[in-house]
XYZ file of C-alpha atoms in Angstrom:
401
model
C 0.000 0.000 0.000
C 0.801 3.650 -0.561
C 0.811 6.366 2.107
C 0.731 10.310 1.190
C 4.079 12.000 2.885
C 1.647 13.907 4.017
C 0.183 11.376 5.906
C 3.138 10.198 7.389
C 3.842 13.504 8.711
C 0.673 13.488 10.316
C 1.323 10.334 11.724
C 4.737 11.206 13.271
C 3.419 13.231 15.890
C 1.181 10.437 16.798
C 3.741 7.219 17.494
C 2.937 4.740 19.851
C 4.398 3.404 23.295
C 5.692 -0.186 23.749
C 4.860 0.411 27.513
C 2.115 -2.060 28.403
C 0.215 0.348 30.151
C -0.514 2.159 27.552
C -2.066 -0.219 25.435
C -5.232 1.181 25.166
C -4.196 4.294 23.278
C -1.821 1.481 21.006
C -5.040 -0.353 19.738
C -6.810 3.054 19.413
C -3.989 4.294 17.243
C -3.637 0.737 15.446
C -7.706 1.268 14.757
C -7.588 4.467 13.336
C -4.712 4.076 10.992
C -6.461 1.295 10.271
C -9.871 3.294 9.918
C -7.858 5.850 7.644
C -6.347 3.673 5.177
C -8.905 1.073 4.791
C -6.768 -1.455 5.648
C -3.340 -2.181 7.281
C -0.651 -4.733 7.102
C 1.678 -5.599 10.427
C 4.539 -4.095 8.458
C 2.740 -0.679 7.336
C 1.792 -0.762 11.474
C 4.748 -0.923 13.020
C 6.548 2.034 10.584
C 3.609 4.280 10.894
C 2.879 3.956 14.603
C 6.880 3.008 15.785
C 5.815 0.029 17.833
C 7.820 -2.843 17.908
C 6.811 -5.613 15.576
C 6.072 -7.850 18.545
C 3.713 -5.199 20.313
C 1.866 -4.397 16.635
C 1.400 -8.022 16.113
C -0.275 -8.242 19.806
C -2.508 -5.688 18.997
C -3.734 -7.335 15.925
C -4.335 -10.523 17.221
C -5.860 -8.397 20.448
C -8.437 -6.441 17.810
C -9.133 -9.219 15.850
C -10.166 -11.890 18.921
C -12.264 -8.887 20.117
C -13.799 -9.098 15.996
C -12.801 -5.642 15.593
C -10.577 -6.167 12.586
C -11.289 -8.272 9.860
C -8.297 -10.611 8.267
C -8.187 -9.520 4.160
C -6.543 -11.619 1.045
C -2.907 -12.224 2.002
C -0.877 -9.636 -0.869
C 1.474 -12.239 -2.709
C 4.394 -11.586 -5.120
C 6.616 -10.249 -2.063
C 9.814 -11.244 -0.347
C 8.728 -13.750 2.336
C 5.443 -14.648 4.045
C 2.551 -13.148 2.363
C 1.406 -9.985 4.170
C -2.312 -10.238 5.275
C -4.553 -6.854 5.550
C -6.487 -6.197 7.873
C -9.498 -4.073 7.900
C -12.487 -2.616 10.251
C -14.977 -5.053 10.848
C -18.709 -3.088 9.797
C -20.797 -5.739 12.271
C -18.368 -5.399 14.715
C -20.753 -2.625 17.139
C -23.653 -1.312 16.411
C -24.973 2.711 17.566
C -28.238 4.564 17.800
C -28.405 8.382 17.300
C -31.149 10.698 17.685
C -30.881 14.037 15.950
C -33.160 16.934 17.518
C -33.478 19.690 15.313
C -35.833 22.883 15.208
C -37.546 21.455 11.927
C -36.554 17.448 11.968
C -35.855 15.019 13.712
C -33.784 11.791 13.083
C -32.869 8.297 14.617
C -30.187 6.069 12.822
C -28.600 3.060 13.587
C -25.062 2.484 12.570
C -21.886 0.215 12.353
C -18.582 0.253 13.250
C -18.034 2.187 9.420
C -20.280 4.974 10.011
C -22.559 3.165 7.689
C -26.319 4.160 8.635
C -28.293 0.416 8.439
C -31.492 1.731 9.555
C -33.450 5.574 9.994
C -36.902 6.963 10.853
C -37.411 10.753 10.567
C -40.122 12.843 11.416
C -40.929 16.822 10.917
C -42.806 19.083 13.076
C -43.104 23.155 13.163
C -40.829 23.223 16.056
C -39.990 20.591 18.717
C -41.341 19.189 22.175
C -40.010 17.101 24.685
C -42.544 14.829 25.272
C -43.397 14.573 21.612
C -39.675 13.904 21.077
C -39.639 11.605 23.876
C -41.880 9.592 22.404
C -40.404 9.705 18.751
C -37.245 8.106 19.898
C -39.757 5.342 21.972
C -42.281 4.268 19.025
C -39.936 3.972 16.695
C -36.871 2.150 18.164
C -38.602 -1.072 17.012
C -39.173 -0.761 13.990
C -35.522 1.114 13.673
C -33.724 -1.573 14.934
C -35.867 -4.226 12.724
C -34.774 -2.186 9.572
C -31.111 -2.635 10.657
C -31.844 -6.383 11.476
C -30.455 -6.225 15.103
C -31.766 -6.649 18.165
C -31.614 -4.326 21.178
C -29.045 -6.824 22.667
C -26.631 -6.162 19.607
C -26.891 -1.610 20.402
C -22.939 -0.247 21.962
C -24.085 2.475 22.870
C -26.609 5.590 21.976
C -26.212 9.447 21.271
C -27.926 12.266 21.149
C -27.189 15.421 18.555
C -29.636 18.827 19.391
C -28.974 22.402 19.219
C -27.895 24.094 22.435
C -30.545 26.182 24.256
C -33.860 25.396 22.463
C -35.418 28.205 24.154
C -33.352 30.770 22.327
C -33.510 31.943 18.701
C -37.096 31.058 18.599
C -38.202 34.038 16.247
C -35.990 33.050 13.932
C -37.571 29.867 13.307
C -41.029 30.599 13.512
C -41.840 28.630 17.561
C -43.195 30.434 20.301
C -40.768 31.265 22.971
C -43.323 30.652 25.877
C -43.931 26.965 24.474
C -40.078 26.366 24.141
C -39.177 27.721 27.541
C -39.962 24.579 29.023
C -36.443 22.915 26.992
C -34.625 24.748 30.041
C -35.524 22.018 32.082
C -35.165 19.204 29.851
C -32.588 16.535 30.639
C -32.925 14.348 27.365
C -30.492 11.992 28.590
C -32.026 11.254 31.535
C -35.054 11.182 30.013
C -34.292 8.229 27.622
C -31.599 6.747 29.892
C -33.887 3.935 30.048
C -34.349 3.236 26.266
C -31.968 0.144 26.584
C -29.234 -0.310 28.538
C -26.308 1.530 26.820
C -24.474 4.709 27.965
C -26.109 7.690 26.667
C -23.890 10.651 25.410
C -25.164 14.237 24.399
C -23.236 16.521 21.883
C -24.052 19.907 20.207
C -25.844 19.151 16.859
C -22.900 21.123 14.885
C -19.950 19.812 16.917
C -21.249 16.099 16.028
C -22.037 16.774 12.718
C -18.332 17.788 12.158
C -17.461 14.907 13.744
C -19.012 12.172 11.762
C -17.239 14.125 8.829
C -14.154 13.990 10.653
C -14.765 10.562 11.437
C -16.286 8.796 8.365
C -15.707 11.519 5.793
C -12.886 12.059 3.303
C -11.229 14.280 5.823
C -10.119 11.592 8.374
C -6.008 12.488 7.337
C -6.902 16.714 8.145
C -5.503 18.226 10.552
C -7.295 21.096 11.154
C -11.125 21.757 9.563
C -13.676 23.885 9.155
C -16.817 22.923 9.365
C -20.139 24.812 8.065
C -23.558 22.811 8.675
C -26.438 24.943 7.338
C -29.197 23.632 8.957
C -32.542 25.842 9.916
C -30.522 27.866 11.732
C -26.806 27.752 10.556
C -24.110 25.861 12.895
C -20.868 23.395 12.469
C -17.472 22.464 14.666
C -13.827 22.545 14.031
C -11.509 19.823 14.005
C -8.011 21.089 15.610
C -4.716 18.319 15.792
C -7.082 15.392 13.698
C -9.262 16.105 16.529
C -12.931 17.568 17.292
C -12.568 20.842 19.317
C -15.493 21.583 21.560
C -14.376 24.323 23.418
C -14.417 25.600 26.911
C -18.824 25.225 26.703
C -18.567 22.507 24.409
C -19.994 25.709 21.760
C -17.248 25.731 19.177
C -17.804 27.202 16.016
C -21.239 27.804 16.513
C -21.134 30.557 13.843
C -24.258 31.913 13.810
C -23.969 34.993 15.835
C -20.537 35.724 13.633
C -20.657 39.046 12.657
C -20.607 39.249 8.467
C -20.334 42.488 6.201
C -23.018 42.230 4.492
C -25.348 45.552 3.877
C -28.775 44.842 4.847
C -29.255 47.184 7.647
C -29.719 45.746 11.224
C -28.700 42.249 9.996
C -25.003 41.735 10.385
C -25.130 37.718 11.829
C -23.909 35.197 9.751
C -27.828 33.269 11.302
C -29.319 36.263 9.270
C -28.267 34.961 5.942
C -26.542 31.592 5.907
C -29.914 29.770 7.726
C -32.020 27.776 5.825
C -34.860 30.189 7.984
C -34.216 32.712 5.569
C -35.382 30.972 3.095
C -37.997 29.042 4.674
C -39.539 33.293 5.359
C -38.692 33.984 1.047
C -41.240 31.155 0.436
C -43.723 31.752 2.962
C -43.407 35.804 1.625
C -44.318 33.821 -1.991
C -47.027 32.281 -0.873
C -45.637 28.774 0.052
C -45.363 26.666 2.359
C -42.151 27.483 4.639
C -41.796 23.657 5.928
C -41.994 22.289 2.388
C -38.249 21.997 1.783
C -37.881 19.616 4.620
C -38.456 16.235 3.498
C -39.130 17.140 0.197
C -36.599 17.017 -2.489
C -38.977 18.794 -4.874
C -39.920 21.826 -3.107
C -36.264 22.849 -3.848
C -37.037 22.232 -7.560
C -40.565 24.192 -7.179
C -39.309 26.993 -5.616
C -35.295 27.523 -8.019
C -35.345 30.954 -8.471
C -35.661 31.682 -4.307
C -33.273 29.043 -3.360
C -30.771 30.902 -6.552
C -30.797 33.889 -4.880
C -30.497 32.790 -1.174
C -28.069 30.306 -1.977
C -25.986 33.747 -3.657
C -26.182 35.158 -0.035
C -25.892 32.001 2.114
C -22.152 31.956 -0.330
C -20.991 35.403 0.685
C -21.962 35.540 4.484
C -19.780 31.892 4.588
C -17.257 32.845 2.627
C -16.515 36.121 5.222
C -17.102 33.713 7.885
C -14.581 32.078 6.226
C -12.013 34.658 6.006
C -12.726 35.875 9.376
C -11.904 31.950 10.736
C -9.126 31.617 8.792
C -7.263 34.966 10.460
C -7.321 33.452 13.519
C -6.549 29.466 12.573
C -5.180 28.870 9.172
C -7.510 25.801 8.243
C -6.778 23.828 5.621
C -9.605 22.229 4.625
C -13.519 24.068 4.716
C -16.357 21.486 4.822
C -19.774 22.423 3.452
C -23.287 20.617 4.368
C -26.709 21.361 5.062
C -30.361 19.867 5.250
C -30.820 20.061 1.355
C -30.665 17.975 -1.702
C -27.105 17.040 -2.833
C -27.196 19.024 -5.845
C -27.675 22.263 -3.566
C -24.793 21.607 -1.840
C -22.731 21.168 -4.844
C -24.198 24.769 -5.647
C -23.224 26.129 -2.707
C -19.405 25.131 -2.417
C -19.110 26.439 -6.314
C -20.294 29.609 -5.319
C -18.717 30.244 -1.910
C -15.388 29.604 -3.276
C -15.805 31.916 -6.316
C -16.990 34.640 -3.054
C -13.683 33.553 -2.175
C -11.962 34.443 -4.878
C -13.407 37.704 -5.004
C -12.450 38.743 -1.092
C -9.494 40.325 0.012
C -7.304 37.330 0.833
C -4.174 39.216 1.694
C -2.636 37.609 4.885
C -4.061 34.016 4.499
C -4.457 30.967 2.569
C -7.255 29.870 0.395
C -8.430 26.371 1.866
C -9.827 23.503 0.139
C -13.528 24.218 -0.167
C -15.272 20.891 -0.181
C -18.632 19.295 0.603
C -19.926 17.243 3.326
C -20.420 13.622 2.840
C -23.830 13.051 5.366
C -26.284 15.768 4.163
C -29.358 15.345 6.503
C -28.231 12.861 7.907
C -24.634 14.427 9.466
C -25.985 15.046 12.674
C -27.362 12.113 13.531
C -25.058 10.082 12.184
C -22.456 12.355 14.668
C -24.706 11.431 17.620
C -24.426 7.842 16.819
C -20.781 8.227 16.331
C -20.228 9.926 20.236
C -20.323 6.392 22.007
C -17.682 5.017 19.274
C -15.091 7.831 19.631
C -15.180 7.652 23.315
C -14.109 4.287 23.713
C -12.348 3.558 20.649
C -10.713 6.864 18.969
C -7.513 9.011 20.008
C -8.680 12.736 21.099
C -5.140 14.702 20.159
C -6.672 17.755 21.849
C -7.197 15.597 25.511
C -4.238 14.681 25.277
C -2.794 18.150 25.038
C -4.304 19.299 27.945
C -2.343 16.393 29.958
């Protein structure tokens, strides 16, 4: 196999121990490389992570009795014993995620790939606890019979929601006296008792970036930036290969980022870049606001308003942009949103033409890509919260040690 120098370089600040009592963080580091490449020989191991050949081999025979790693088609045609790949097994583990949003909500099961084997959605004007409650409850049976488990077979189970429900309620059309009552919502506790897995909770942006981070194209970045337009517009960074939270666990919210744009009394990046906006253009048109959500063609019905928000969605992020990148020079920019793929495509095409059209004197231009999830990111990052605690190296914990 073939590994990018700039891979490798990556990889150099993240060799492994031959101390025994760090073994954990070995096999994490052994599963991720492993993760990132698609599959890993004991000889690629032991010169990407340092470890002795003895300690790699361990660790391979450790992952694969615990049906983590998979045993591939031994490579032939070499000096010596056939080298045998190994790769991530998908039915190793199994994850839930529920996805809370303003508009949607969304329950997933995945594997040990990220792949989602099973989903039930649902869309309301805005959301309610005991509404949602019950969501996640009716429909765990028939989610789980979709993926073809059983309840037995669930690791663990996440939830991905926007922090402070209560807030930014005019901008989504819910009535603040209604959504008051999210202040003293404990949603973990609350479904604590779906099945007996740990329950983790996670900022609907922050996990989105992470199941891009995770599962995406990205997994060899250092440092991203990550833009999830969703009803109201949100997203993480990735700092070290690793999601950043930040000191409130609010990192890179975005939306009250102040932008340049001229519309008087409206300088948020929320005011523009929020799929709200839009959802108001068509309602001012005479449609219905809650169409685009669920429905692929309401984007096609309604072109020429989604044209020219998508033209001002693409300059708020692009000085959002600009503004990040004067503080951390990211490398890479991820795109995504609760719209069709070919809108997204749109949108990255236009955002880095804004780009080329701002003053860029000082920093870089970053890869501007798109996401891989769509929809779906968010829950997909709740799902994924259970996995990267137990089985994926946080460089930015470590730092702080």
């Amino acid at each position: 196999m073939k590994f990018e120098k700039r891979e490798q370089q990556i990889l150099a600040a993240q060799k492994g121990s031959n101390q025994v009592a760090v073994r954990g963080f070995n096999e994490r580091l052994v599963l991720d490389l492993v993760r990132k490449n698609g599959a890993l020989t004991k000889a690629e191991a032991t010169r990407l992570t340092g470890l002795s050949p003895n300690a790699v081999s361990v660790i391979f025979r450790a992952l694969e009795n615990e049906n983590l790693l998979l045993r591939g088609a031994p490579i032939k045609g070499r000096i010596g014993q056939p080298s045998v790949p190994m790769r991530i097994n998908p039915d190793a583990r199994y994850y839930l995620g529920l996805k809370i949003g303003r508009h949607v909500a969304d329950f997933v099961v995945i594997d040990f790939t990220g792949q989602v084997r099973s989903v039930v959605s649902t869309t309301y004007k805005y959301p309610m606890p005991d509404e949602t409650v019950a969501f996640a409850r009716n429909n765990l049976p028939s989610l789980l019979k979709g993926a073809g488990l059983e309840k037995e077979q669930i690791s663990g189970f996440g939830i991905a929601m926007p922090d402070e429900l209560w807030n930014w309620t005019m901008d989504f059309g819910a009535p603040k006296s209604k959504m008051e009552i999210w202040r003293d919502v404990d949603l973990s506790r609350e479904l604590s008792d779906l099945g007996p897995w740990p329950v983790y909770r996670e900022n609907d942006g922050t996990a989105a970036c992470g199941a891009e981070l995770l599962f995406g194209p990205h997994q060899s970045t250092q440092d991203l930036l990550y833009f999830f337009v969703g009803t109201l517009i949100g997203g993480g960074i990735a700092l070290n290969g690793s999601v950043f939270r930040g000191r409130t666990g609010r990192a890179a919210g975005f939306g009250p980022m102040r932008v340049p744009v001229s519309t008087p009394g409206k300088d948020r990046l929320v005011d523009y870049a929020s799929l709200s906006v839009l959802e108001n253009m068509i309602e001012r048109a005479g449609g219905d606001r809650f169409s685009i959500y669920g429905d692929e063609n309401a984007w096609q019905e309604n072109t020429g308003l989604v044209e020219k928000w998508l033209e001002t969605t693409a300059l708020g992020i692009a000085h959002a942009i600009v503004s990040s990148l004067s503080v951390i020079d990211f490398e890479t920019v991820v795109i995504d949103g609760s719209f069709p793929p070919t809108v997204r495509e749109k949108l990255v095409e236009l955002v880095s033409r804004q780009l080329d059209q701002l003053d860029l004197q000082g920093i870089e231009k970053p890869a501007v890509e798109g996401g891989r999830w769509g929809p779906l990111a968010r829950a997909v990052g709740a799902a994924a919260l259970p996995l990267a605690d137990e089985y994926v190296i946080n460089q930015n914990t470590l730092m702080r040690h």
